[in-house]
Every structure is written in C-alpha cells, then in structure tokens.
XYZ file of C-alpha atoms in Angstrom:
396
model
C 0.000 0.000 0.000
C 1.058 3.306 -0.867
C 2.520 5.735 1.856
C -0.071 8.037 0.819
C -2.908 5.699 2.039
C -1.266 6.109 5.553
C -2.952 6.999 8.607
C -1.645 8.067 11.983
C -3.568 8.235 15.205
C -0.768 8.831 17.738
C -2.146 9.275 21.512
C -0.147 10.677 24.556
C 0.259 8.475 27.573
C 1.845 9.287 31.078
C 3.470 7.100 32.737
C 0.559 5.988 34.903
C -0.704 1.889 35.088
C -4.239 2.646 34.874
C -4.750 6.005 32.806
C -8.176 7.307 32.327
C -9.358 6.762 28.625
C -11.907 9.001 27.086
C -14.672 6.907 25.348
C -13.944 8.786 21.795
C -10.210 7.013 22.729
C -11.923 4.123 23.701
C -13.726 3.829 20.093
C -10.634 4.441 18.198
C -8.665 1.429 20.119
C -11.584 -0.914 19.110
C -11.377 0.164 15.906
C -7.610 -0.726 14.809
C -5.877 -3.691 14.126
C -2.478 -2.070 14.157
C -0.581 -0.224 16.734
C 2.762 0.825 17.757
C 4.859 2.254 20.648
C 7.335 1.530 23.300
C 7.885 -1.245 25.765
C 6.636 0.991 28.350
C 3.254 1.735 26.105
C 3.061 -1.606 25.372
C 2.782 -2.885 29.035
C 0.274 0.128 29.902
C -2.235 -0.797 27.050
C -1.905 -4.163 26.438
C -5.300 -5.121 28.252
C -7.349 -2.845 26.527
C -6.152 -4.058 22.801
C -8.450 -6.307 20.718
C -8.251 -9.280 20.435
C -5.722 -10.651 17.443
C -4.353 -7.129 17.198
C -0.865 -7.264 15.859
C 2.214 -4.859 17.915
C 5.105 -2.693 16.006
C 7.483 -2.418 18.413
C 9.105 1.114 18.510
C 13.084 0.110 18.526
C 16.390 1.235 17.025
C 17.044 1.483 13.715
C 13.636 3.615 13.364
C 14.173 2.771 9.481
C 13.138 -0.722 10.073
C 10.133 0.449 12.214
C 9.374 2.969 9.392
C 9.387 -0.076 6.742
C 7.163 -2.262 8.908
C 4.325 0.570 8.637
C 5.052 1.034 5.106
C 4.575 -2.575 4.523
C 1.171 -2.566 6.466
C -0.415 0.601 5.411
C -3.900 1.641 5.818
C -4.583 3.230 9.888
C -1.330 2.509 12.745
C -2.334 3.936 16.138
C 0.881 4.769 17.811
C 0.973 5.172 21.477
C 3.734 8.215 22.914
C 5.222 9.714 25.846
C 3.200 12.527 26.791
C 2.692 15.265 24.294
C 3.647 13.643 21.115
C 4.265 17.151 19.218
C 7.001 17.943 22.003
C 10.321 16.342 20.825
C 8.243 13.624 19.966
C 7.091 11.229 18.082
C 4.700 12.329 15.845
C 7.218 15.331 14.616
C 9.242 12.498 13.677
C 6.290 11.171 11.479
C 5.390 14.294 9.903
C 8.930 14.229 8.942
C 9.479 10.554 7.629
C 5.831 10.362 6.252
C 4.817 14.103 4.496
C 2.003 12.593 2.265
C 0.582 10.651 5.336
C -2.615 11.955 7.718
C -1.446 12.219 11.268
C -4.267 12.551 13.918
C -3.132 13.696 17.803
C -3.990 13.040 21.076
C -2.154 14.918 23.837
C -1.455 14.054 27.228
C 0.894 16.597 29.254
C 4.205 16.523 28.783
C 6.596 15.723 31.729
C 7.725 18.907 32.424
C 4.298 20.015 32.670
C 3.580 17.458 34.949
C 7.245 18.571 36.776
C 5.828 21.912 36.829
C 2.392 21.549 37.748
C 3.751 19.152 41.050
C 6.122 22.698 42.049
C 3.474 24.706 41.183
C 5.631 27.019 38.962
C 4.353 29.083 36.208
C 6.227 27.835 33.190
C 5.041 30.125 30.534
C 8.508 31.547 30.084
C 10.550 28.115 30.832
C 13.481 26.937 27.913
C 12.679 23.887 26.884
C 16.151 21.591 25.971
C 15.642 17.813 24.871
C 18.750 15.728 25.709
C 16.753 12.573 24.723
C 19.174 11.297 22.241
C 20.829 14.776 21.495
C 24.086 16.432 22.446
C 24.737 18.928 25.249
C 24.603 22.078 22.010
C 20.927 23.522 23.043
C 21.613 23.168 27.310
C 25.136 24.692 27.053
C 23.375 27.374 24.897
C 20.737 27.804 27.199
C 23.079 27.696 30.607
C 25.368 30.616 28.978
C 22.791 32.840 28.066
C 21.777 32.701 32.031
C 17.922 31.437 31.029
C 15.810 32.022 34.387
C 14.303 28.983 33.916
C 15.136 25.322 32.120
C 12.958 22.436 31.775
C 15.576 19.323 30.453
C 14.513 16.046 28.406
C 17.134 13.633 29.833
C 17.663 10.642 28.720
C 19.771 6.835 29.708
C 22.689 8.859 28.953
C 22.601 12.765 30.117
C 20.240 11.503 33.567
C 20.242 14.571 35.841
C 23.201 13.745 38.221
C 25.287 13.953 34.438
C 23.840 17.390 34.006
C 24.398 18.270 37.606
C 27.776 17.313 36.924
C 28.460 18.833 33.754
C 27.042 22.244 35.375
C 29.544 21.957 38.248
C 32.502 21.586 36.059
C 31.558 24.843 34.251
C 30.890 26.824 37.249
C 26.959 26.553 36.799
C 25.898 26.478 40.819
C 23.660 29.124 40.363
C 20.821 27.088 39.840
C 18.140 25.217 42.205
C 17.660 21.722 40.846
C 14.096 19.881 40.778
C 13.540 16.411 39.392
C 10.599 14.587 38.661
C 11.027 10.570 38.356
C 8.297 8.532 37.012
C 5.886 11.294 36.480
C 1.867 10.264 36.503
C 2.870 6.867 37.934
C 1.107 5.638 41.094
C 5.212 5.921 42.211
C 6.150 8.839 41.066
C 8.886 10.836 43.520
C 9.474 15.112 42.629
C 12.781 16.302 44.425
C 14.724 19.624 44.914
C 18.435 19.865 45.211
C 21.565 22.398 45.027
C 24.049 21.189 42.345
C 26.087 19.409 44.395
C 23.531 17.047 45.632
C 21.831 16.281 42.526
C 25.399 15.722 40.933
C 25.845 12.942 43.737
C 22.168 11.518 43.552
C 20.372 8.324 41.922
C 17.559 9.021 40.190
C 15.065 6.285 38.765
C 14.172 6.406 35.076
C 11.757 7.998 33.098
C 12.753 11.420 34.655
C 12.964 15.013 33.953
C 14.662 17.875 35.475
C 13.527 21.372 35.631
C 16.232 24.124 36.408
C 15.673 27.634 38.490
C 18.056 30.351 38.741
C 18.846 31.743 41.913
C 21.671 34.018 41.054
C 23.103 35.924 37.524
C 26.262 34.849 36.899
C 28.635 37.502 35.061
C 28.996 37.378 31.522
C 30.549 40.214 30.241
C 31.339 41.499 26.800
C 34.974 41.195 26.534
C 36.854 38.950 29.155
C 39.365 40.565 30.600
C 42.972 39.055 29.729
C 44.268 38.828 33.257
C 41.551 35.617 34.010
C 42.995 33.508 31.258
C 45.471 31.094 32.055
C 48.556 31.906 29.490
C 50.896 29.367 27.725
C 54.145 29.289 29.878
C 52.976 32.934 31.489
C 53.629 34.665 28.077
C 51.689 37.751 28.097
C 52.248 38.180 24.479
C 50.717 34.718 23.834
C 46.891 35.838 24.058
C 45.085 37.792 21.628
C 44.242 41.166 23.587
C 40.922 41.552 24.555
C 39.973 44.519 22.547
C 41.365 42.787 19.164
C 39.419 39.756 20.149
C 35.692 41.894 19.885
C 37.258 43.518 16.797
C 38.088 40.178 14.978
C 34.890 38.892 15.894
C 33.023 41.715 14.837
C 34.500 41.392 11.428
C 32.856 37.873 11.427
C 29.215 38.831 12.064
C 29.115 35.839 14.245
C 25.244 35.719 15.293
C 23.866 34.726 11.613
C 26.793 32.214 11.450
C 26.444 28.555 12.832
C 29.826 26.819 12.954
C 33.346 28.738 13.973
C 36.462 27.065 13.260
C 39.373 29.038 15.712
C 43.054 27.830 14.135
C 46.137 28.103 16.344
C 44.087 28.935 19.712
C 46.886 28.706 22.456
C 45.421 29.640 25.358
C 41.279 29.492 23.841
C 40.872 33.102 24.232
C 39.424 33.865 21.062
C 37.079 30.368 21.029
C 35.918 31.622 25.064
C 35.182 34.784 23.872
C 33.228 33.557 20.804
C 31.213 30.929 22.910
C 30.459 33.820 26.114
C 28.989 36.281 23.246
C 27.616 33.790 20.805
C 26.862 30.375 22.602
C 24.863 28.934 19.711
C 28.046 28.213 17.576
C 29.277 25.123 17.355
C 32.980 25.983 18.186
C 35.687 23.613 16.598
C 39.455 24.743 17.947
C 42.527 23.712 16.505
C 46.205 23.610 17.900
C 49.382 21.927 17.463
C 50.572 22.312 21.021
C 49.944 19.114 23.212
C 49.858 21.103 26.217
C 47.610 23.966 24.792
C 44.604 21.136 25.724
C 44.893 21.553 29.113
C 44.775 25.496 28.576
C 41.966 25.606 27.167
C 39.739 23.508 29.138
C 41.034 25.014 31.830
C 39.577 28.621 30.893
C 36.700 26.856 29.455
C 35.697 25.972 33.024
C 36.597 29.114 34.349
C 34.334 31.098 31.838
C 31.558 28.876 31.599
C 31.944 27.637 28.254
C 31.053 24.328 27.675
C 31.178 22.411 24.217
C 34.209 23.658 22.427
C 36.123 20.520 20.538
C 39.802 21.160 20.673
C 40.960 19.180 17.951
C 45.833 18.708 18.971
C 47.887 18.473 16.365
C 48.967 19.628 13.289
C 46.157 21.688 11.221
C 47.380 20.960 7.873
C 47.445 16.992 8.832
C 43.664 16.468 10.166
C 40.686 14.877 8.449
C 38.860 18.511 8.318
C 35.411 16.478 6.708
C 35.405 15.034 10.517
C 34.294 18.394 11.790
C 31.482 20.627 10.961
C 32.291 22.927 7.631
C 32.584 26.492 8.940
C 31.047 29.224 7.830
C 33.368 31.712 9.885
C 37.148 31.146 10.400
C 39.900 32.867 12.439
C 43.247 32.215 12.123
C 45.283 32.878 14.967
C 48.344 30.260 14.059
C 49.803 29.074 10.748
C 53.475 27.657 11.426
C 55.004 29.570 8.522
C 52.284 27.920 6.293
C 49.676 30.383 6.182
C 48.996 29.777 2.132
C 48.541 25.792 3.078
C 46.013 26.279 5.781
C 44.164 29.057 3.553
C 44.064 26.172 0.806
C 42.324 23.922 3.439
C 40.183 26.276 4.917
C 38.860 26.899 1.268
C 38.298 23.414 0.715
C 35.585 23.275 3.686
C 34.392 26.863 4.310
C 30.792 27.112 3.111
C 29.141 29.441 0.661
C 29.262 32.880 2.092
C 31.515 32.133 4.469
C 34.469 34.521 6.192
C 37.828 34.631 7.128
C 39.444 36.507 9.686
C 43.360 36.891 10.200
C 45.393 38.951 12.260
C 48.508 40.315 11.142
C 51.227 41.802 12.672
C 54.280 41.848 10.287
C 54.257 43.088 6.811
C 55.809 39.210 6.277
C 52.567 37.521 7.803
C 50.597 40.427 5.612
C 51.894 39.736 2.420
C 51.577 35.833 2.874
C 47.577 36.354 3.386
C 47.111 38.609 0.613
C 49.136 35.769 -1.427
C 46.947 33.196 0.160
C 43.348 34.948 -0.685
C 44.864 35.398 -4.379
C 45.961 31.371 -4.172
C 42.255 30.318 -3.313
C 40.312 33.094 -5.315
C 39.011 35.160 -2.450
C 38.045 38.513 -2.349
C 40.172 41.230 0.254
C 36.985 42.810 1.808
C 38.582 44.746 4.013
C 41.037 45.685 7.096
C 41.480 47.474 10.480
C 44.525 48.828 12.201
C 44.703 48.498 16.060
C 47.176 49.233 18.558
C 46.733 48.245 22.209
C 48.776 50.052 24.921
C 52.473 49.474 24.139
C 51.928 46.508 22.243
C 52.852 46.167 18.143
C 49.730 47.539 15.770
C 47.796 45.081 14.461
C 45.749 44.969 11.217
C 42.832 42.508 11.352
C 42.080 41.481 7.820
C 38.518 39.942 6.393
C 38.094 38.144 3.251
C-alpha cells in the first residue's frame, strides 16, 4: 500500500498503570488492528487491545520500524510519551511520512507534569531535549543565564550527568528539581543544590527542571588577566579589545559553525562561545599542552562544548568536523597559504575569514593566500593596544 494511504492516530500516555481513557479514545482502540509504541506503552495498554491485534514495536534502527508501517499501510495507532508534538514522536512522522494523515492526542508533557507538582508558572521556561541529542541547546541555554530550564534527559545525560556537567563549568547558580516517574502511582518530585543532585540516583523515566537563583557575570569582553597563558607569556593571548574587533569582522550571530586555528590559550574560542553560545565551536592547535589550557579557561568562563581538535592543522581529516562558515586564524606555522588552501576546501558558501597580522611578512603571505584560493580582500582594520605592536585585522 502506498505511503499516501497512511494513517496516523498517535495518543499521549503518562506514565501511569491505569490512565483514564476518554470513550472517543476508547472507540478508536476498538477500531484498529495495528498499533505501535514503546515497551513501556506496550505494558500500559496491552489489556485494553483487541483481540488478534498485531504490535510494532518502537526500537532502534527507526528505518526498520518505518518499513514495517510502510509494509502494512492503511490506519497505525501509535501510542507516545506525553505530548507527542514535544520532541516527539509524531514530529518524527510528519517528517518521515509528508504525504501521510497524522491525527493527535495529547497528554501533558513531563515537564508540565514537573511543573504543575512545584506549582511554577512555566510560561517563560526553555525547553532543551537531551533525549538522544548532544549537550549544544543546554550549554546554549546555561550561557545565556535562562531564568528557567525544563531538560529532556535521557539513559545517557540523567540529571546527576547534568548536575555534573554544570559543576565543572561553574553553573551552581541554579536550584535543581527532578521529577522521576511522572503520573505513575510511584512517582517521587525532588529539589536539590548542584552538588547534591550531581551525587544523587535518580530512577528512570525522569525530567529535570532548572531555576536560577543568582546571575552569573557574563561580560562582553573577558578581561585578559583571568585567562590562564601558555608558559605565562603575556604576548601569547590575543588582547581583549582585538578579540571583539576580529569577531566583529565575522558577524558571528547569523553564522552557525566557527572554526578558531592556532588557539593557544582558547581566548578567542571563550570569547566567541560567552557572546555567541549557539556556535558550534571547533578549535585547533598543534601544542599538546595547549589542551589543558583551554579547558582550563573553558571551566573558568563557563563555556562548555568547544572541541579542541591537537595536532597539526594541515594533517587532520577537516570532513570530521562541521564545515565552517566563519574562520579565524590565529596560528599558521610559517604555512599560512597551506592552511588558507584547506580552509577553502571546507568553508561554506558565504563564508568569512578573519586573520590577524602583525608583520608586513605575515601580511603579504595572506594577501598571497586569498589570491591562491580566489578570495576577495573585503577589508582591514589597524589596532594598537597600549604598548603593544599595531595590528591589522584582515577579512576576506
């Protein structure tokens, strides 16, 4: 059968054992021969199924599941975890199946249900799902100081993970509540500091809903002084006021992935993540003990999720890492025409570069470069910072 002749009736469950079901519900279950879901969903419903119904278990690969209702056709009634159009499953339809009719019934969500137990207003709560998903969208969410966060975890990221993660990145700032098995006759809501929930057990399904108690400092431009410096070279930093400037040049809020080569100490990737923590940050040195560095002022600035990638630039498997659509390069070994080559080879349409230069050598060797991989000069600022050589920070 055609996957136009598809129909989906997908229907929110908590997690309760004995759920009330609405008689239109009621009529629909009688009415299918097919249906889907979870283990979970599976045990909840199971005695209210006709008889010589047949199950599609909901498992990993979702391509196989996706073939199974292909191969049926006609009307699947899918069971889901609360609200199916939040992070779940019937988005996931929609997408796979665009010629198919979906039909919805909600039940609350678990942060609802987290919510409505603390009896918090949650009109103004960001919403992160780490079912499945890396840390991008909390880490986001955690820099930008959000009042309030409501967190999908997941087998994974559970909340003594997060609780963790926020602890290494100076996140204590935050009152932690967590709801475990949510609508179930068992279900348990909690409220910690960091450091307990970091140290706690929590039983699964469970979500986590975050509360600010105090602003931690963010401010535009971090002062040089806090960064940890390679061997205590003060010259070994890029100054704070050519760091904004070089951003700037990069309009880095409409761009999406930063690539930062040569970063030494991780000034210029810090700085880039405090300002603009939706980037996806890849930083690249050859300097074993750079690593540390920058993990170090990572922590100490609140900036989680930068990949430091050690070793040689010109020597990596760039297609590993997202293609950039801003670079800065703050490092080249002598090679500065090379790593313009390879940047070219990745950077995507529209794209910018960013170098600073400080000799008329290192000048004249990214002018060559641009003219090596056909890209236009679009421009260049002199800077001088207290006693320190000028600096010309060029964009192409």
């Amino acid at each position: 059968m055609s996957e136009r002749a598809l129909h989906f009736t997908v229907v929110g469950l908590s997690d309760s054992r004995s759920p009330y079901w609405r008689p239109e519900l009621l009529e629909r279950i009688a009415a299918h021969h097919f249906f889907s879901g979870g283990r979970r969903h599976q045990e909840i419903v199971s005695s209210i199924l006709p008889a010589g119904s047949q199950w599609i278990p909901i498992t990993v690969p979702l391509a196989d599941v996706f073939a199974r209702y292909r191969s049926v056709g006609g009307s699947i009634l899918v069971f889901a975890s609360g609200d199916p159009l939040f992070f779940g499953f019937a988005s996931t339809l929609r997408r796979e199946f665009p010629e198919a009719t979906i039909e919805v019934f909600p039940e609350f969500n678990s942060l609802q249900l987290l919510a409505h137990r603390l009896l918090l207003p949650y009109q103004e709560m960001r919403m992160v799902s780490l079912t499945g998903r890396p840390w991008d969208r909390f880490d986001q969410a955690l820099i930008e100081g959000e009042p309030m966060i409501g967190v999908l975890t997941d087998l994974k990221k559970t909340p003594d993970q997060i609780a963790q993660r926020m602890r290494a990145y100076g996140y204590m700032n935050y009152r932690v509540s967590v709801g475990e098995e949510l609508g179930n006759e068992v279900e348990r809501v909690r409220t910690f500091t960091v450091d307990e929930a970091a140290q706690a057990v929590f039983r699964q399904p469970n979500c986590l809903i975050l509360e600010r108690t105090a602003i931690r400092p963010r401010p535009l431009g971090l002062p040089d002084a806090s960064f940890e410096l390679l061997d205590g070279r003060v010259n070994m930093i890029t100054k704070m006021p050519i760091r904004l400037a070089a951003l700037a040049q990069m309009d880095l809020r409409e761009r999406h992935s930063f690539w930062d080569i040569g970063f030494c100490t991780g000034s210029v990737s810090i700085e880039a993540k405090a300002q603009f923590p939706h980037l996806k940050i890849t930083a690249f040195e050859r300097r074993e003990v750079c690593a540390g560095i920058i993990e170090r002022n990572a922590r100490r600035w609140g900036t989680p999720g930068i990949t430091a990638v050690m070793g040689d630039f010109l020597a990596q498997d760039l297609s590993l890492y997202p293609r950039p659509d801003a670079v800065f390069i703050g490092g080249h070994g002598g090679r500065l025409v090379e790593v313009l080559e390879a940047v070219a080879s990745r950077l995507s349409p529209g794209g910018v570069i960013v170098f600073n230069s400080v000799t008329e050598e290192s000048k004249q060797m990214f002018l060559e470069g641009l003219a090596a991989i056909g890209r236009p000069l679009k421009g260049s600022v002199r800077m001088m910072v207290d006693a320190y050589n000028p600096i010309e920070i060029w964009k192409a």
